[in-house]
Structures are given as C-alpha cells and as structure tokens.
Coordinates of C-alpha atoms in Angstrom, one line a residue:
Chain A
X1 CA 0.0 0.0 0.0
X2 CA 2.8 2.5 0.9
X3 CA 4.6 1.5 -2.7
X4 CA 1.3 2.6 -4.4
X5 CA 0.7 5.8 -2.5
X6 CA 4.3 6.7 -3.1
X7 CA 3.9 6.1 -7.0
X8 CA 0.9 8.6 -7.0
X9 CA 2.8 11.2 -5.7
X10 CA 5.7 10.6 -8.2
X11 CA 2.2 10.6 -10.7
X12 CA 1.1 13.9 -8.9
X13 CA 4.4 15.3 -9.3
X14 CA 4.9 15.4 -12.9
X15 CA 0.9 15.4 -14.0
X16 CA 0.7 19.2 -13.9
X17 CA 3.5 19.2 -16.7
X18 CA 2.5 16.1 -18.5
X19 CA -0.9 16.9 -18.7
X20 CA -0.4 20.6 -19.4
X21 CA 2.3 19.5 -22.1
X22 CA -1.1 17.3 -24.0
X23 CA -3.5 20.2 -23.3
X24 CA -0.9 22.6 -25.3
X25 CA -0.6 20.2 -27.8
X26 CA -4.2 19.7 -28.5
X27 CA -5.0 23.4 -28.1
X28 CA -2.0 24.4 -30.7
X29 CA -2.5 21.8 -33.1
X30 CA -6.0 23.3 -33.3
X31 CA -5.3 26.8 -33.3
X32 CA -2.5 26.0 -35.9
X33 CA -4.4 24.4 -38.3
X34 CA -7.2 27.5 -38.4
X35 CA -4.3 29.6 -38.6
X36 CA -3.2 27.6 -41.5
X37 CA -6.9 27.3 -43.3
X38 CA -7.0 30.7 -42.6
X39 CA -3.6 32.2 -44.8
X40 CA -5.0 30.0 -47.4
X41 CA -8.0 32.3 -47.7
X42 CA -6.7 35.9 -47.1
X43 CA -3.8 37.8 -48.3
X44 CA -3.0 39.5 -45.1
X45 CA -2.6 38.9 -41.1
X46 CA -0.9 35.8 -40.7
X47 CA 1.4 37.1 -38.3
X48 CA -1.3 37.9 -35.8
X49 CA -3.0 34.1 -36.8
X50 CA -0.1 32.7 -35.8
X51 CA 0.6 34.7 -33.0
X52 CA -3.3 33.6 -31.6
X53 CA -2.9 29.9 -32.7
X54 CA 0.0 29.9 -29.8
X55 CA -2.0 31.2 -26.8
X56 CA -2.5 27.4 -25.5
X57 CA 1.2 27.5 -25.4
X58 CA 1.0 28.7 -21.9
X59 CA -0.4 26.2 -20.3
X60 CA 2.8 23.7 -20.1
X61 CA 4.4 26.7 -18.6
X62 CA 1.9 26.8 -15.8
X63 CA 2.2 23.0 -15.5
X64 CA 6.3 23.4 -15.2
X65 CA 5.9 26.0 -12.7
X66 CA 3.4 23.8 -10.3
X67 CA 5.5 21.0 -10.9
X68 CA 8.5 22.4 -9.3
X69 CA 6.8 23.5 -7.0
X70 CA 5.3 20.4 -5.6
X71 CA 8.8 19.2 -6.5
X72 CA 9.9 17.6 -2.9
X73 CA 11.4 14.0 -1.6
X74 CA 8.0 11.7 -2.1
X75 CA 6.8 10.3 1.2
X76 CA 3.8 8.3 2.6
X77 CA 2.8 11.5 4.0
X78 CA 2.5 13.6 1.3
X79 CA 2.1 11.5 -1.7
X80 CA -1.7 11.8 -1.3
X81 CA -1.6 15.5 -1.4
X82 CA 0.8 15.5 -4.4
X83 CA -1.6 13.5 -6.3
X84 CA -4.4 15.1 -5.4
X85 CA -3.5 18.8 -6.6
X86 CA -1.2 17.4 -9.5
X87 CA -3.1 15.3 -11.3
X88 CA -6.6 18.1 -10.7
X89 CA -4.1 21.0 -11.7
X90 CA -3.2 19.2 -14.4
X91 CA -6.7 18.0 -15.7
X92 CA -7.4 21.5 -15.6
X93 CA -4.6 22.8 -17.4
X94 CA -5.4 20.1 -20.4
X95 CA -8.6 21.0 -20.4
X96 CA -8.4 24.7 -20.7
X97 CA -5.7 24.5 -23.4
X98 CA -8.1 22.0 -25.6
X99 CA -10.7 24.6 -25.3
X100 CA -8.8 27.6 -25.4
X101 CA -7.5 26.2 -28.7
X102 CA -11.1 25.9 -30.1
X103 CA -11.5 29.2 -29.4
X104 CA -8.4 30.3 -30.7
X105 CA -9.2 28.6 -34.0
X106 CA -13.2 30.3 -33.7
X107 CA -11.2 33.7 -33.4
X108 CA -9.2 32.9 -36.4
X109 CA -11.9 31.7 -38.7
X110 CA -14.2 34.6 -37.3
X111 CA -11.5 37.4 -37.9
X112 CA -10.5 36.4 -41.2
X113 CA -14.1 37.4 -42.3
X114 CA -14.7 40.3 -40.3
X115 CA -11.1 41.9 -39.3
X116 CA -12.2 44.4 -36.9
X117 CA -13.4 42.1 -34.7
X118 CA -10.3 40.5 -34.1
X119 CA -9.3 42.1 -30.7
X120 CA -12.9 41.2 -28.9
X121 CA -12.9 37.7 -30.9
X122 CA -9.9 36.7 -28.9
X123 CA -11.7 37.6 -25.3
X124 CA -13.2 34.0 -25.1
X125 CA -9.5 32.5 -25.1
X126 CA -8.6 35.1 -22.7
X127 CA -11.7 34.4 -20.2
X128 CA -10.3 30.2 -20.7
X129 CA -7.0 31.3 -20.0
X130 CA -8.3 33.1 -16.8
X131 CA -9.4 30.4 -15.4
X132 CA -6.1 27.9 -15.9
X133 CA -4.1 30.7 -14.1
X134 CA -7.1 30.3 -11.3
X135 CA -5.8 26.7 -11.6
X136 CA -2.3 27.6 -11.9
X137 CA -2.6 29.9 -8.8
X138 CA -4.2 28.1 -6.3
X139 CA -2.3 25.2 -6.6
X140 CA 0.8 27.2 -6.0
X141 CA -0.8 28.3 -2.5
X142 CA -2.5 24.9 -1.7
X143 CA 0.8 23.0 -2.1
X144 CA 2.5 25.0 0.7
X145 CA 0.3 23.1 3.2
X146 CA 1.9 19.3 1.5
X147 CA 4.6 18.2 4.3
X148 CA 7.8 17.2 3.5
X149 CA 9.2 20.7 1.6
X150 CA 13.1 21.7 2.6
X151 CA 13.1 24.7 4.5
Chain B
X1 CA -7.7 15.1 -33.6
X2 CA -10.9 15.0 -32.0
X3 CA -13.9 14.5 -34.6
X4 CA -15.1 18.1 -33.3
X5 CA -11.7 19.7 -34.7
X6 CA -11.1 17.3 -37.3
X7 CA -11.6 19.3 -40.1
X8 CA -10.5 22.7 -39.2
X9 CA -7.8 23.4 -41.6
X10 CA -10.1 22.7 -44.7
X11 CA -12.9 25.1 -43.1
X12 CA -10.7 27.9 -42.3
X13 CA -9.2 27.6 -45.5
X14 CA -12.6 28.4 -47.2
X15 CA -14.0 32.2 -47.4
X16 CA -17.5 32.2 -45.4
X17 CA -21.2 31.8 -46.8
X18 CA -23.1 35.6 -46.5
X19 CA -25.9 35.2 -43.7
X20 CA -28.8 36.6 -46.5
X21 CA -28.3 34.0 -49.7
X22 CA -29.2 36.9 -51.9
X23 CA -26.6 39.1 -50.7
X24 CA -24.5 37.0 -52.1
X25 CA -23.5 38.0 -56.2
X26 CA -21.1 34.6 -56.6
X27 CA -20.7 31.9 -54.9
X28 CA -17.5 32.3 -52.2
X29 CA -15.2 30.3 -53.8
X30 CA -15.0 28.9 -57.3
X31 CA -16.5 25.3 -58.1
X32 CA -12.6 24.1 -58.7
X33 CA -11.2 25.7 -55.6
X34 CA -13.5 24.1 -53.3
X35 CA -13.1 20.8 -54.5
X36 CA -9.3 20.6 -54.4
X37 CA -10.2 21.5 -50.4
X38 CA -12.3 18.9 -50.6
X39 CA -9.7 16.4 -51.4
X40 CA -8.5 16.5 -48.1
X41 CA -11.6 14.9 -46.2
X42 CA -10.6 11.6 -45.5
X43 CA -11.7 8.5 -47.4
X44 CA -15.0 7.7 -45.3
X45 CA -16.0 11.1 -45.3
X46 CA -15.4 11.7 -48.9
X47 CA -17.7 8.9 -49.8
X48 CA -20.5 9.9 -47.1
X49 CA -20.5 13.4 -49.1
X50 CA -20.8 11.7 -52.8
X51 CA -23.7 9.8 -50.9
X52 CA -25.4 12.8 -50.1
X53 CA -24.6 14.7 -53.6
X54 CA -26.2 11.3 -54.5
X55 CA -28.8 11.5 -53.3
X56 CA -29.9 15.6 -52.8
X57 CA -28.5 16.5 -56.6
X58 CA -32.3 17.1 -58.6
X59 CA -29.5 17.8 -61.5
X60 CA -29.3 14.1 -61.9
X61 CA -32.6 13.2 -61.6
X62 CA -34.0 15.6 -63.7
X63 CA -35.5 13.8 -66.6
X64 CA -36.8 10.6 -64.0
X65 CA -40.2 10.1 -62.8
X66 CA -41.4 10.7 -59.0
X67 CA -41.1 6.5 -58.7
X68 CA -37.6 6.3 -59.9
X69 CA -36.6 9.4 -57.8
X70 CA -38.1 7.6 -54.4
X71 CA -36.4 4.4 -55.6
X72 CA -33.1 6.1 -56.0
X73 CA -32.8 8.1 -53.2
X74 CA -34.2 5.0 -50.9
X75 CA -31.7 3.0 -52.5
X76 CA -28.8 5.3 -51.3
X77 CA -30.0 7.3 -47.9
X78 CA -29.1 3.9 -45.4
X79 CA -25.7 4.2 -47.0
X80 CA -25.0 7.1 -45.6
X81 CA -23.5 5.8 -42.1
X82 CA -24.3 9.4 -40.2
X83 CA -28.2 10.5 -38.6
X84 CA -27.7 13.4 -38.2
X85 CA -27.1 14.0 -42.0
X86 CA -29.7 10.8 -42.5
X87 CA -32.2 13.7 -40.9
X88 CA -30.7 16.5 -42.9
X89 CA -31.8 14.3 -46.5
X90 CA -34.9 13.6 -45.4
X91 CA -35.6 17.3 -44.5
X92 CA -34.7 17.9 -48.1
X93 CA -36.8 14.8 -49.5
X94 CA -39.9 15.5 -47.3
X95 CA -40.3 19.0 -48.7
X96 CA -39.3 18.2 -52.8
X97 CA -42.2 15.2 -51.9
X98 CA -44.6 18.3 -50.3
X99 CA -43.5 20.8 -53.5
X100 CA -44.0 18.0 -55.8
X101 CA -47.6 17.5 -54.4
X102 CA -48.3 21.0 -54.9
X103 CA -47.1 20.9 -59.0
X104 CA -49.3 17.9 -59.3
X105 CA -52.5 19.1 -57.4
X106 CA -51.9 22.3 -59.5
X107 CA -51.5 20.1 -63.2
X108 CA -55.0 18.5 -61.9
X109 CA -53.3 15.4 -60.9
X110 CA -55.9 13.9 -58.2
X111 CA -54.6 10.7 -56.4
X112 CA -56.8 7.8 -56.7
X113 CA -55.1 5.6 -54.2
X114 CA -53.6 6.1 -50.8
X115 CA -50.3 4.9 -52.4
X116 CA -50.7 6.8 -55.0
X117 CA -48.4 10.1 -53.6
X118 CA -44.8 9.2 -53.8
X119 CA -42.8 10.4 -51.6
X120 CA -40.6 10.4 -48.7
X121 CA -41.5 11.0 -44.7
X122 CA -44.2 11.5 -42.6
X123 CA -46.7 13.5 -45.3
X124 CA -47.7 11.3 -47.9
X125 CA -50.9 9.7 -46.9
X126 CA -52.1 13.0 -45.3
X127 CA -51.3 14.7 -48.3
X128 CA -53.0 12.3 -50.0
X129 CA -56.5 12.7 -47.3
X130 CA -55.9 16.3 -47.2
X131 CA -55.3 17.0 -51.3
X132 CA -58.2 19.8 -51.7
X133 CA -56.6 21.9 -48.7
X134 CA -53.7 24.5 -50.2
X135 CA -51.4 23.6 -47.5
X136 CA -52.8 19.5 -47.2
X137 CA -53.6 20.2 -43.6
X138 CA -50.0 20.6 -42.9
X139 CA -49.7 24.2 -42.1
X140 CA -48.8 23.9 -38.9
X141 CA -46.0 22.1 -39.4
X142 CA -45.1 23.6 -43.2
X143 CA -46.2 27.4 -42.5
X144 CA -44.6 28.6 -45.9
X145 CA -46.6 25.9 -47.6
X146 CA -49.8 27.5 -48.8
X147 CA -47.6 30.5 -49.8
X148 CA -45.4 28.0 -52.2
X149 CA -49.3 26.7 -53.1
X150 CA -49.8 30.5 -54.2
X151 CA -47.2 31.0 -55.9
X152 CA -46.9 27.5 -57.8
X153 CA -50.9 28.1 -58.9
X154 CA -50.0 31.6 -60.0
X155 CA -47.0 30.3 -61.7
X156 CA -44.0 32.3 -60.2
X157 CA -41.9 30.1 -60.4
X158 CA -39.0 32.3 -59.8
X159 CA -40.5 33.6 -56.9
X160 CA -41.3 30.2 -55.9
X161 CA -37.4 29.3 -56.2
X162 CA -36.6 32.5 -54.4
X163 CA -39.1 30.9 -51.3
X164 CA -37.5 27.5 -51.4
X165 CA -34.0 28.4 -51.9
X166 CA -34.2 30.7 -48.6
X167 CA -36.0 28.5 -46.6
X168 CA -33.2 25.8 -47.4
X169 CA -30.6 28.3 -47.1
X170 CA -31.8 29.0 -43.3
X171 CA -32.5 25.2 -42.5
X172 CA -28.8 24.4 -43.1
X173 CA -28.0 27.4 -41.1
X174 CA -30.0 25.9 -38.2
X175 CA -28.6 22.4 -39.0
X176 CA -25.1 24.1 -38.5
X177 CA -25.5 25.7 -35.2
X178 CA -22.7 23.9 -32.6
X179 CA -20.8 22.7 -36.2
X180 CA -17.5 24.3 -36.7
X181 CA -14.7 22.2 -37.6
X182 CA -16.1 18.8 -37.6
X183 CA -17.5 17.1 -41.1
X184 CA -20.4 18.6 -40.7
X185 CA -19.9 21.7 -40.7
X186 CA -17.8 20.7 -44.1
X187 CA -21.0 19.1 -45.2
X188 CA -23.2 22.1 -44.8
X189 CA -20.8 24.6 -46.1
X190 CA -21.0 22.4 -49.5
X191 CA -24.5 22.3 -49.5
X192 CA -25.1 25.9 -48.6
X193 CA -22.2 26.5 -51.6
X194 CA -25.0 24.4 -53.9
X195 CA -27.5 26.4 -53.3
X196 CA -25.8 30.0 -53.7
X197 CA -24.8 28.1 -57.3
X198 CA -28.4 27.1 -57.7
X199 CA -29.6 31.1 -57.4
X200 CA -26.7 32.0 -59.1
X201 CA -28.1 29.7 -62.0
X202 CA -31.5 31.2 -61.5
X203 CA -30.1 34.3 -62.2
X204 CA -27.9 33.4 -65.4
X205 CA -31.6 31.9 -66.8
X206 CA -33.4 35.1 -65.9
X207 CA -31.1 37.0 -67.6
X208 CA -30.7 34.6 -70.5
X209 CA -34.4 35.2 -70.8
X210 CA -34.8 38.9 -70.7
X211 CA -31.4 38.5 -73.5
X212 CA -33.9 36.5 -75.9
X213 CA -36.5 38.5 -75.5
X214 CA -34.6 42.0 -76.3
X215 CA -33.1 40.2 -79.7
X216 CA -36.9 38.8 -80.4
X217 CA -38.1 42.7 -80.4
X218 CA -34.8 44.0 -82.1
X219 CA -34.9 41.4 -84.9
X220 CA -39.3 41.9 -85.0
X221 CA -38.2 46.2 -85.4
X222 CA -35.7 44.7 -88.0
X223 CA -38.6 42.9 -89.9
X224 CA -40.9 46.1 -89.8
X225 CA -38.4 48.1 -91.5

C-alpha cells in the first residue's frame, strides 16, 4: 500500500507538466491548423494568426511552474496530497488548453471574415485562460500546506 | 484530432457563406477551388459526401419520374453511415415530396389511391387525405406551404425558387449551429455553396431570358423596316 501511495505522488508530481504539455498540444494543433486554413484564404494577417494559434502554449508553462513547486522527496505522508493537486491542476490545465485552442481557431476563422473584430474575438481564449491561471494559482498556494518541503 | 476539430484546416481555409443568400452575387469560392479542399476529407468522409450529392442533386434526376426518384434516393439514404445527415436528407426529400404535391394538385393530378403520392416522410398519406386543402392540412407544421401553393398556382416560379431556396438556405443554417470544424460543418458549407450556385443559375436563366427577349423585339423592329 505504501509502494502505491508513493507512485501517485511521483504521478502527482509530474501530471501538472505532462498533462499541461497534451493540453498545449491539442490546443496548438487546433489553433494551428485555423491559422493555416485561414492564410490560405486571405492575403493578409498571418502574423497575428499565428501569434493567436500559440495562446495554449502557456499552459505547459503553468504546469512546469506547479511542478517544481510540488517538487519535494516523495513520502507516505505527502504522496496523497501530491496526487491530489497534481493530477486536478493538471486536468485542468489540459482542459483549458483544448478549449482555449477551439476558441483560438473560432477567433481565427471569425476574424478572417470580419477583421475588426479581431481584438474582442480573442476575449473567449482570454476568459479560458483566466481560469487555468485560477488553476495555476491556487495550486501554487495549496501546495505549501503538502509536508515534506526543505526549509 | 478530436472529430469536433477534425476538419479545421479545410474550413478555415474556405471564405465564409453571407448570412442573406441573396446578398451574395457569386458563390465564395469557385466550383474548382473548393473541390481541391475537398480532397482533403478523408476517405469515409469523402464517400458519405458523394452519398449525399447522390442522393440531394435534382440535376441528376432531372428527366426521371417521381417513382424512380423515391427508388433512388431509398436505395442510397441507409448508406450514408451518419443520422444526423440521415435527418438533414430527409428534411430535403420531405419538402421536394410536399413541392411536388403542390405541381401535381396544380396540373389536376388527383390521387386515386392512398399509395398513389410518392414520396418520402411523414406527409404522404395526409397529403393524400388532405389534397383539396392548399397547404394538405400541414400548415402547422409547413407554415410557408400554402404561400409556395400560391405561388406555384400563379405560376411564379421564380419567386417560388426564391421561397424555397431561402428557406433551405436558413434550415442548413439551423442544422449548423454547434458545427465548426467537424465534417459537418464541411457538409453544410457544401451544400449551402450548392444552393448559392443554384440562385446563381436562377439568375444566369433570368437573364438569358430577358437577353432573348430584347433580340426577339430588335430582330421583329428589324422585320418592320
């Protein structure tokens, strides 16, 4: 029993980065391909495509950031605690880059059309993004309370 | 790539469809364009949209009767492996089997039989009770029927295009809501592209018309001098 608790803390330790790493993936490859689509259809912009189509990039940054921070020697007594805000911060941080990248690619295909509206069309990503850094943030002050960190 | 995102590349890549259809003067992108896109939908998907060009284009059924029309289509529409586009077709058939009854009805056709209206759906045996009723009792659920009744008894058949055209046009744009990069929304775009190139058409014939008929008067003036 002790064996398994300490592999889900080594699982909670490097989910926030592993998980992050997928969700920026995902969200990317999405944004990406509009960004693509898009410069086959217009004859200007595709710097500021590109630039949108690598907003979900932040989220593996967020995930390195919590995963040093939960970085610490893995013991019975904090494994549990490990897991528990690694692997939710990380589910989080997938999850908001997926979507963020759908709504990347929504602002891209959206904006090509209708250029003015290219500033407000990127709010939705920026509300998604809001919430990973609540994830982001929170389990930055959460994991000061997991035992077992050097003073 | 999840199915929702699976096609977002090939529908960025195309210029959006105008929300009025007759705001728009040409279709967004030429016939040629938009099939080398659509050589990028993968091999299942590229056969589920011949199915559905199969089985929607009136271009290749033209010169058939209603029988081998409901034959044809029934022959193709469980082939295509998707319901939500099985619903979308039959949206289609239900209302070329209600316009149909209308052009009969209006050519004095009177069904003798309760078989004897061929179509697709729901309707056919209550058009066939209802057939003295300018909207066959289906009103309610058809509310731009008895205006298409109108309009086919009066003969407008522009008009009458105009009427059917938009109400397809705003159907698909229904159908599409929560579709943006999947195979659907691909779908849609197509067949909203189809019917831009159908009014387009319209158009060319109305003004192929009104051309004849200018070199009719100029070459009768030619005659009287």
């Amino acid at each position: 029993m002790a064996d398994f608790q300490i592999i889900l803390g080594w699982l909670g330790l490097y989910a926030p980065m592993a998980l992050g790493a997928i969700g920026s993936i995902m969200g990317c490859a999405i944004a990406g391909q509009a960004a693509i689509g898009a410069m086959l259809d217009t004859e200007s912009g595709y710097g500021r495509y590109v630039g949108v189509s690598a907003m979900p990039s932040s989220q593996v940054i967020y995930g390195i950031v919590i995963m040093f921070t939960l970085n610490r020697p893995v013991t019975v007594d904090n494994a549990p605690g490990l897991f528990a805000i690694g692997v939710l911060a990380g589910c989080a941080l997938l999850f908001s880059a997926w979507y963020q990248g759908q709504c990347c690619a929504s602002a891209i295909h959206a904006s090509k059309a209708k250029p003015e509206i290219f500033g407000l069309s990127i709010a939705p990503a920026a509300i998604v993004e809001g919430f990973a850094v609540f994830a982001f943030i929170f389990a930055l002050v959460i994991s000061a309370g997991i035992p077992g960190l050097a003073s | 790539m999840h199915k929702k995102n699976q096609y977002t590349l090939l529908v960025s890549s195309l210029p959006q469809h105008k929300r009025d259809l007759f705001d728009s003067e040409h279709t967004p992108v030429s016939e040629i364009q938009l099939n080398k896109r659509l050589q990028w939908l993968d091999e299942e998907d590229a056969r589920d949209l011949a199915l559905i060009n199969e089985v929607l284009y009136w271009s290749t059924m033209a010169q058939s009767s209603d029988d081998d029309f409901v034959q044809h289509a029934s022959r193709y529409l469980p082939q295509v492996s998707n319901e939500f586009f099985r619903r979308m077709i039959m949206w289609r058939l239900e209302m070329r089997t209600l316009i149909a009854a209308l052009r009969h009805r209006q050519q004095g056709v009177v069904p003798t039989g309760e078989d004897e209206v061929k179509g697709f759906g729901r309707w056919p045996l209550m058009i066939t009770r209802n057939w003295q009723q300018a909207d066959f009792g289906l009103g309610r659920h058809f509310p731009w029927l008895e205006e298409a009744a109108r309009l086919i008894d009066e003969e407008q058949a522009l008009a009458l295009e105009k009427l059917l055209l938009n109400l397809v046009w705003q159907q698909y744009e229904r159908q599409g809501f929560g579709h943006y990069f999947d195979f659907e929304a691909v779908v849609i775009y197509v067949l909203r592209w189809d019917v831009i190139n159908r009014w387009r058409q319209c158009e060319a014939q109305a003004a192929l018309e009104r051309f004849n008929r200018i070199v009719d008067q100029c070459m009768l003036q030619v005659e009287h001098d």
